[in-house]
Short mmCIF file of N, CA and C in Angstrom, two decimals:
data_model
loop_
_atom_site.label_atom_id
_atom_site.label_comp_id
_atom_site.label_asym_id
_atom_site.label_seq_id
_atom_site.Cartn_x
_atom_site.Cartn_y
_atom_site.Cartn_z
N MET A 146 -122.27 -33.16 -47.54
CA MET A 146 -120.73 -33.16 -46.77
C MET A 146 -120.87 -34.18 -45.96
N GLN A 147 -119.75 -35.15 -45.82
CA GLN A 147 -119.71 -36.55 -45.13
C GLN A 147 -119.01 -35.73 -43.67
N ARG A 148 -119.66 -36.78 -42.74
CA ARG A 148 -119.11 -36.34 -41.37
C ARG A 148 -117.55 -36.35 -41.08
N ALA A 149 -116.94 -37.05 -41.68
CA ALA A 149 -115.19 -37.17 -41.66
C ALA A 149 -114.82 -35.64 -42.44
N ASP A 150 -115.40 -35.11 -43.28
CA ASP A 150 -115.06 -33.67 -43.87
C ASP A 150 -115.27 -32.78 -43.05
N LYS A 151 -116.76 -32.65 -42.22
CA LYS A 151 -116.95 -31.89 -41.42
C LYS A 151 -116.13 -31.88 -40.41
N ALA A 152 -115.68 -32.83 -39.78
CA ALA A 152 -114.77 -33.02 -38.62
C ALA A 152 -113.33 -32.23 -39.01
N LYS A 153 -112.91 -32.61 -40.13
CA LYS A 153 -111.79 -32.27 -40.69
C LYS A 153 -111.51 -30.54 -40.80
N TYR A 154 -112.62 -30.17 -41.32
CA TYR A 154 -112.91 -28.57 -41.51
C TYR A 154 -112.89 -27.78 -40.40
N LEU A 155 -113.70 -28.43 -39.33
CA LEU A 155 -113.82 -28.02 -37.98
C LEU A 155 -112.64 -28.12 -37.30
N ASP A 156 -111.69 -28.87 -37.55
CA ASP A 156 -110.45 -29.16 -36.72
C ASP A 156 -109.64 -28.04 -37.39
N THR A 157 -109.74 -27.65 -38.78
CA THR A 157 -108.78 -26.73 -39.63
C THR A 157 -109.24 -25.45 -38.81
N ALA A 158 -110.59 -25.30 -38.53
CA ALA A 158 -111.08 -23.99 -38.34
C ALA A 158 -110.16 -23.37 -37.03
N VAL A 159 -110.46 -24.52 -35.91
CA VAL A 159 -109.77 -24.27 -34.74
C VAL A 159 -108.58 -24.02 -34.64
N GLU A 160 -107.82 -24.85 -35.30
CA GLU A 160 -106.24 -24.59 -35.64
C GLU A 160 -105.89 -23.17 -36.05
N LEU A 161 -106.64 -22.82 -37.14
CA LEU A 161 -106.41 -21.55 -37.76
C LEU A 161 -106.64 -20.38 -36.86
N ALA A 162 -107.58 -20.33 -36.15
CA ALA A 162 -107.95 -19.31 -35.19
C ALA A 162 -107.12 -19.42 -33.71
N ARG A 163 -106.72 -20.47 -33.57
CA ARG A 163 -105.49 -20.71 -32.67
C ARG A 163 -104.32 -20.02 -33.04
N ALA A 164 -103.83 -20.36 -34.32
CA ALA A 164 -102.64 -19.76 -34.94
C ALA A 164 -102.70 -18.42 -35.16
N ALA A 165 -103.92 -17.87 -35.31
CA ALA A 165 -103.98 -16.55 -35.31
C ALA A 165 -103.98 -15.61 -34.33
N GLY A 166 -104.35 -16.41 -32.95
CA GLY A 166 -104.39 -15.47 -31.94
C GLY A 166 -103.20 -14.81 -31.57
N PRO A 167 -101.78 -15.30 -31.83
CA PRO A 167 -100.66 -14.80 -31.37
C PRO A 167 -100.53 -13.15 -32.39
N ILE A 168 -100.89 -13.11 -33.34
CA ILE A 168 -101.19 -11.94 -34.26
C ILE A 168 -101.94 -11.01 -33.54
N ALA A 169 -103.28 -11.43 -33.35
CA ALA A 169 -103.97 -10.42 -32.43
C ALA A 169 -103.56 -9.84 -31.37
N LEU A 170 -102.93 -10.81 -30.33
CA LEU A 170 -102.24 -10.45 -29.23
C LEU A 170 -101.04 -9.35 -29.32
N ARG A 171 -100.35 -9.59 -30.43
CA ARG A 171 -99.46 -8.44 -30.70
C ARG A 171 -99.69 -6.90 -30.53
N TYR A 172 -101.13 -6.95 -31.16
CA TYR A 172 -101.85 -5.34 -31.32
C TYR A 172 -102.87 -5.15 -30.18
N PHE A 173 -103.04 -6.69 -29.16
CA PHE A 173 -104.12 -5.96 -28.35
C PHE A 173 -103.44 -5.25 -26.98
N ARG A 174 -104.44 -4.33 -26.76
CA ARG A 174 -103.96 -3.35 -25.71
C ARG A 174 -102.68 -2.56 -26.00
N ARG A 175 -102.41 -2.51 -27.19
CA ARG A 175 -100.91 -1.67 -27.44
C ARG A 175 -101.35 -0.32 -28.20
N GLY A 176 -102.54 0.18 -28.16
CA GLY A 176 -102.75 1.49 -28.76
C GLY A 176 -102.77 1.44 -30.27
N ALA A 177 -103.39 0.35 -31.11
CA ALA A 177 -102.95 0.10 -32.50
C ALA A 177 -103.64 1.35 -33.38
N ASP A 178 -103.44 1.58 -34.50
CA ASP A 178 -103.77 2.66 -35.23
C ASP A 178 -105.31 2.16 -35.51
N VAL A 179 -106.31 3.01 -35.88
CA VAL A 179 -107.52 2.53 -36.11
C VAL A 179 -108.10 3.33 -37.17
N ASP A 180 -108.35 2.76 -38.33
CA ASP A 180 -108.89 3.22 -39.66
C ASP A 180 -110.94 3.03 -39.47
N ASN A 181 -111.34 3.88 -40.23
CA ASN A 181 -113.04 4.02 -40.25
C ASN A 181 -113.18 3.37 -41.59
N LYS A 182 -113.78 2.46 -41.92
CA LYS A 182 -113.97 1.91 -43.30
C LYS A 182 -115.12 2.63 -43.83
N ARG A 183 -116.06 3.16 -43.15
CA ARG A 183 -117.35 4.04 -43.41
C ARG A 183 -117.33 5.53 -43.65
N GLY A 184 -116.90 6.08 -42.62
CA GLY A 184 -116.78 7.37 -42.78
C GLY A 184 -118.51 8.20 -42.98
N GLU A 185 -118.60 9.31 -43.08
CA GLU A 185 -119.81 9.90 -43.20
C GLU A 185 -120.89 9.84 -42.10
N GLY A 186 -120.27 9.96 -41.11
CA GLY A 186 -121.16 9.75 -39.72
C GLY A 186 -121.23 8.43 -39.08
N PHE A 187 -120.60 7.43 -39.93
CA PHE A 187 -120.67 6.10 -39.29
C PHE A 187 -119.34 5.57 -38.71
N PHE A 188 -119.28 4.72 -37.98
CA PHE A 188 -117.92 4.27 -37.54
C PHE A 188 -117.89 2.62 -37.59
N ASP A 189 -117.05 2.29 -38.47
CA ASP A 189 -116.71 0.91 -38.75
C ASP A 189 -115.07 0.69 -38.62
N PRO A 190 -114.78 0.53 -37.48
CA PRO A 190 -113.46 0.32 -37.23
C PRO A 190 -112.74 -0.74 -37.91
N VAL A 191 -111.32 -0.69 -38.32
CA VAL A 191 -110.59 -1.65 -38.76
C VAL A 191 -109.26 -1.33 -38.29
N THR A 192 -108.16 -2.26 -37.95
CA THR A 192 -107.24 -2.33 -37.54
C THR A 192 -105.97 -2.96 -38.17
N ALA A 193 -104.98 -2.91 -37.99
CA ALA A 193 -103.58 -3.59 -38.54
C ALA A 193 -104.11 -5.08 -38.30
N ALA A 194 -104.55 -5.33 -36.92
CA ALA A 194 -104.69 -6.67 -36.57
C ALA A 194 -105.65 -7.39 -37.42
N ASP A 195 -106.97 -6.60 -37.78
CA ASP A 195 -108.16 -7.45 -38.61
C ASP A 195 -107.36 -7.82 -40.01
N ARG A 196 -106.62 -6.76 -40.62
CA ARG A 196 -105.86 -7.21 -41.76
C ARG A 196 -104.83 -8.14 -41.87
N GLU A 197 -104.00 -8.05 -41.04
CA GLU A 197 -103.06 -9.11 -40.90
C GLU A 197 -103.65 -10.48 -40.60
N ILE A 198 -104.53 -10.60 -39.65
CA ILE A 198 -105.13 -11.78 -39.57
C ILE A 198 -105.88 -12.44 -40.44
N GLU A 199 -106.62 -11.55 -41.04
CA GLU A 199 -107.37 -12.08 -42.47
C GLU A 199 -106.52 -12.43 -43.70
N ALA A 200 -105.40 -11.76 -43.63
CA ALA A 200 -104.55 -12.10 -44.79
C ALA A 200 -103.79 -13.71 -44.56
N PHE A 201 -103.26 -13.81 -43.31
CA PHE A 201 -102.86 -14.87 -42.72
C PHE A 201 -103.75 -16.23 -42.78
N LEU A 202 -104.96 -16.03 -42.57
CA LEU A 202 -106.05 -16.68 -42.79
C LEU A 202 -106.28 -17.28 -44.26
N ARG A 203 -106.32 -16.27 -44.89
CA ARG A 203 -106.51 -16.39 -46.22
C ARG A 203 -105.39 -17.26 -46.77
N ASP A 204 -104.18 -17.20 -46.71
CA ASP A 204 -103.15 -17.65 -47.05
C ASP A 204 -103.02 -19.40 -46.52
N GLU A 205 -103.45 -19.67 -45.57
CA GLU A 205 -103.40 -20.84 -45.14
C GLU A 205 -104.54 -21.74 -45.51
N ILE A 206 -105.56 -21.25 -45.95
CA ILE A 206 -106.79 -21.55 -46.21
C ILE A 206 -106.54 -22.00 -47.88
N GLY A 207 -106.00 -21.00 -48.41
CA GLY A 207 -105.23 -21.28 -49.77
C GLY A 207 -104.46 -22.55 -50.04
N VAL A 208 -103.58 -22.50 -49.38
CA VAL A 208 -102.58 -23.74 -49.20
C VAL A 208 -103.34 -24.86 -48.89
N ARG A 209 -103.93 -25.10 -48.00
CA ARG A 209 -104.95 -26.27 -47.80
C ARG A 209 -105.98 -26.46 -48.58
N PHE A 210 -106.88 -25.51 -48.90
CA PHE A 210 -107.81 -25.81 -49.87
C PHE A 210 -108.11 -24.81 -51.26
N PRO A 211 -106.96 -25.27 -52.18
CA PRO A 211 -107.16 -24.30 -53.18
C PRO A 211 -108.29 -23.75 -53.83
N ASP A 212 -109.29 -24.85 -53.78
CA ASP A 212 -110.54 -24.56 -54.59
C ASP A 212 -111.54 -23.93 -53.62
N HIS A 213 -111.35 -23.83 -52.39
CA HIS A 213 -112.32 -23.27 -51.47
C HIS A 213 -112.35 -21.50 -51.96
N GLY A 214 -113.60 -21.01 -51.51
CA GLY A 214 -113.87 -19.74 -51.79
C GLY A 214 -113.10 -18.76 -50.45
N VAL A 215 -113.17 -18.04 -50.38
CA VAL A 215 -112.96 -17.13 -49.08
C VAL A 215 -113.69 -15.75 -48.99
N ILE A 216 -114.09 -15.66 -47.88
CA ILE A 216 -115.22 -14.37 -48.02
C ILE A 216 -114.74 -13.68 -46.66
N GLY A 217 -114.42 -12.50 -46.69
CA GLY A 217 -113.67 -11.82 -45.52
C GLY A 217 -114.50 -10.77 -45.44
N GLU A 218 -113.77 -9.74 -44.45
CA GLU A 218 -114.34 -8.23 -44.39
C GLU A 218 -113.38 -7.26 -44.69
N GLU A 219 -112.18 -7.48 -44.86
CA GLU A 219 -110.89 -6.74 -44.82
C GLU A 219 -110.28 -6.82 -46.64
N HIS A 220 -110.55 -7.80 -46.89
CA HIS A 220 -110.04 -7.98 -48.54
C HIS A 220 -111.12 -8.58 -49.49
N ALA A 221 -110.79 -8.44 -50.63
CA ALA A 221 -112.09 -9.02 -51.59
C ALA A 221 -112.10 -10.57 -51.63
N ASP A 222 -113.42 -10.63 -51.87
CA ASP A 222 -113.60 -12.14 -52.07
C ASP A 222 -112.87 -12.97 -52.97
N LYS A 223 -112.63 -14.12 -52.41
CA LYS A 223 -112.10 -15.05 -53.50
C LYS A 223 -113.08 -16.06 -54.07
N PRO A 224 -113.68 -16.31 -55.19
CA PRO A 224 -114.47 -17.01 -55.57
C PRO A 224 -114.13 -18.44 -55.35
N ALA A 225 -115.00 -19.37 -55.11
CA ALA A 225 -114.99 -20.85 -55.23
C ALA A 225 -114.74 -21.73 -56.34
N ARG A 226 -114.19 -22.66 -56.34
CA ARG A 226 -114.15 -23.44 -57.60
C ARG A 226 -114.95 -24.62 -57.25
N GLY A 227 -115.92 -24.55 -56.38
CA GLY A 227 -116.72 -25.75 -56.05
C GLY A 227 -117.63 -25.20 -55.10
N SER A 228 -118.33 -25.85 -54.21
CA SER A 228 -119.27 -25.56 -53.30
C SER A 228 -118.79 -24.91 -51.75
N LEU A 229 -117.71 -24.82 -51.67
CA LEU A 229 -117.27 -24.79 -50.50
C LEU A 229 -116.48 -23.12 -50.31
N ALA A 230 -116.91 -22.50 -49.24
CA ALA A 230 -116.17 -20.97 -49.12
C ALA A 230 -116.25 -20.60 -47.36
N TRP A 231 -114.90 -20.52 -47.20
CA TRP A 231 -114.78 -19.97 -45.65
C TRP A 231 -114.97 -18.66 -45.67
N VAL A 232 -115.58 -18.20 -44.03
CA VAL A 232 -116.08 -16.98 -44.04
C VAL A 232 -115.26 -16.49 -42.80
N ILE A 233 -114.66 -15.07 -43.37
CA ILE A 233 -113.77 -14.91 -42.04
C ILE A 233 -114.02 -13.72 -41.43
N ASP A 234 -114.21 -13.29 -40.12
CA ASP A 234 -114.19 -12.10 -39.52
C ASP A 234 -112.90 -12.34 -38.59
N PRO A 235 -111.73 -11.30 -38.97
CA PRO A 235 -110.64 -11.80 -38.13
C PRO A 235 -110.75 -11.31 -36.95
N ILE A 236 -111.31 -10.10 -36.59
CA ILE A 236 -111.39 -9.63 -35.23
C ILE A 236 -113.19 -9.30 -34.83
N ASP A 237 -113.81 -10.24 -34.59
CA ASP A 237 -115.33 -9.95 -34.24
C ASP A 237 -115.26 -9.05 -33.00
N GLY A 238 -115.76 -8.20 -32.97
CA GLY A 238 -115.85 -7.21 -31.88
C GLY A 238 -114.53 -6.24 -31.98
N THR A 239 -114.24 -5.58 -32.96
CA THR A 239 -113.41 -4.95 -33.23
C THR A 239 -113.25 -3.29 -32.36
N ARG A 240 -114.42 -2.96 -32.03
CA ARG A 240 -115.06 -1.84 -31.11
C ARG A 240 -114.38 -2.32 -29.53
N ALA A 241 -114.57 -3.49 -29.35
CA ALA A 241 -114.18 -4.03 -27.96
C ALA A 241 -112.63 -4.37 -27.75
N PHE A 242 -111.91 -4.78 -28.96
CA PHE A 242 -110.49 -5.07 -29.25
C PHE A 242 -109.72 -3.47 -29.09
N ILE A 243 -110.45 -2.61 -29.69
CA ILE A 243 -109.40 -1.18 -29.62
C ILE A 243 -109.55 -0.72 -28.33
N SER A 244 -110.61 -1.05 -27.45
CA SER A 244 -110.90 -0.43 -26.29
C SER A 244 -110.16 -1.10 -25.25
N GLY A 245 -109.57 -2.30 -25.60
CA GLY A 245 -108.78 -3.15 -24.60
C GLY A 245 -109.61 -4.22 -23.79
N MET A 246 -111.07 -4.16 -24.21
CA MET A 246 -111.85 -5.22 -23.31
C MET A 246 -111.83 -6.49 -24.05
N PRO A 247 -111.66 -7.46 -23.29
CA PRO A 247 -111.52 -8.80 -23.85
C PRO A 247 -112.92 -9.66 -24.32
N ALA A 248 -113.71 -8.92 -25.09
CA ALA A 248 -114.69 -9.39 -25.52
C ALA A 248 -114.75 -9.37 -27.43
N TRP A 249 -113.86 -10.05 -27.68
CA TRP A 249 -113.59 -10.26 -29.20
C TRP A 249 -113.08 -11.62 -29.58
N GLY A 250 -113.29 -11.84 -30.80
CA GLY A 250 -112.87 -13.19 -31.16
C GLY A 250 -112.57 -13.33 -32.48
N ILE A 251 -111.73 -14.36 -33.00
CA ILE A 251 -111.35 -14.59 -34.38
C ILE A 251 -112.41 -15.78 -34.90
N MET A 252 -112.93 -15.24 -35.84
CA MET A 252 -114.41 -16.17 -36.43
C MET A 252 -114.11 -16.69 -37.82
N ILE A 253 -114.41 -17.73 -37.60
CA ILE A 253 -113.77 -18.82 -38.92
C ILE A 253 -115.17 -19.64 -39.33
N GLY A 254 -116.03 -19.37 -40.56
CA GLY A 254 -117.04 -20.28 -40.71
C GLY A 254 -116.71 -21.22 -42.19
N LEU A 255 -117.64 -22.11 -42.34
CA LEU A 255 -117.54 -22.49 -43.68
C LEU A 255 -118.92 -22.75 -44.22
N VAL A 256 -119.19 -22.43 -45.54
CA VAL A 256 -120.28 -22.71 -45.97
C VAL A 256 -120.41 -22.98 -47.38
N GLU A 257 -121.58 -24.40 -47.49
CA GLU A 257 -121.33 -25.30 -48.56
C GLU A 257 -122.63 -24.67 -49.36
N ASP A 258 -122.40 -24.37 -50.80
CA ASP A 258 -123.40 -23.58 -51.47
C ASP A 258 -124.31 -22.60 -50.74
N GLY A 259 -123.65 -21.82 -49.99
CA GLY A 259 -124.23 -20.72 -49.32
C GLY A 259 -124.76 -20.79 -48.01
N GLN A 260 -124.90 -22.41 -47.52
CA GLN A 260 -125.56 -22.72 -46.29
C GLN A 260 -124.24 -22.93 -45.30
N PRO A 261 -124.35 -22.32 -44.06
CA PRO A 261 -123.26 -22.75 -43.04
C PRO A 261 -123.37 -24.02 -42.62
#
């Protein structure tokens, strides 16, 4: 990947994370409903914020880079029509998020042929 492309993708990731911030803050410390993705004695929480942020990011990536894949936690993977795929963790630190602790973030990464 060329240096200019890396800069463009990094700028995009930062822009999208910042744009998703207000979505997260609408839910943060508001007593959001929490679902458990795992069950059976395990706790893997997911909130409406997780789902809404991931949907927003997927939509934005799809518009900007329609050939890129998307790998996320809350929705099915979108296969790439090339070597690039975005990796999304809409709320990294969901347990902290639902506890009202400011120790979470919106994570967006890019892999090329499976390599970050």
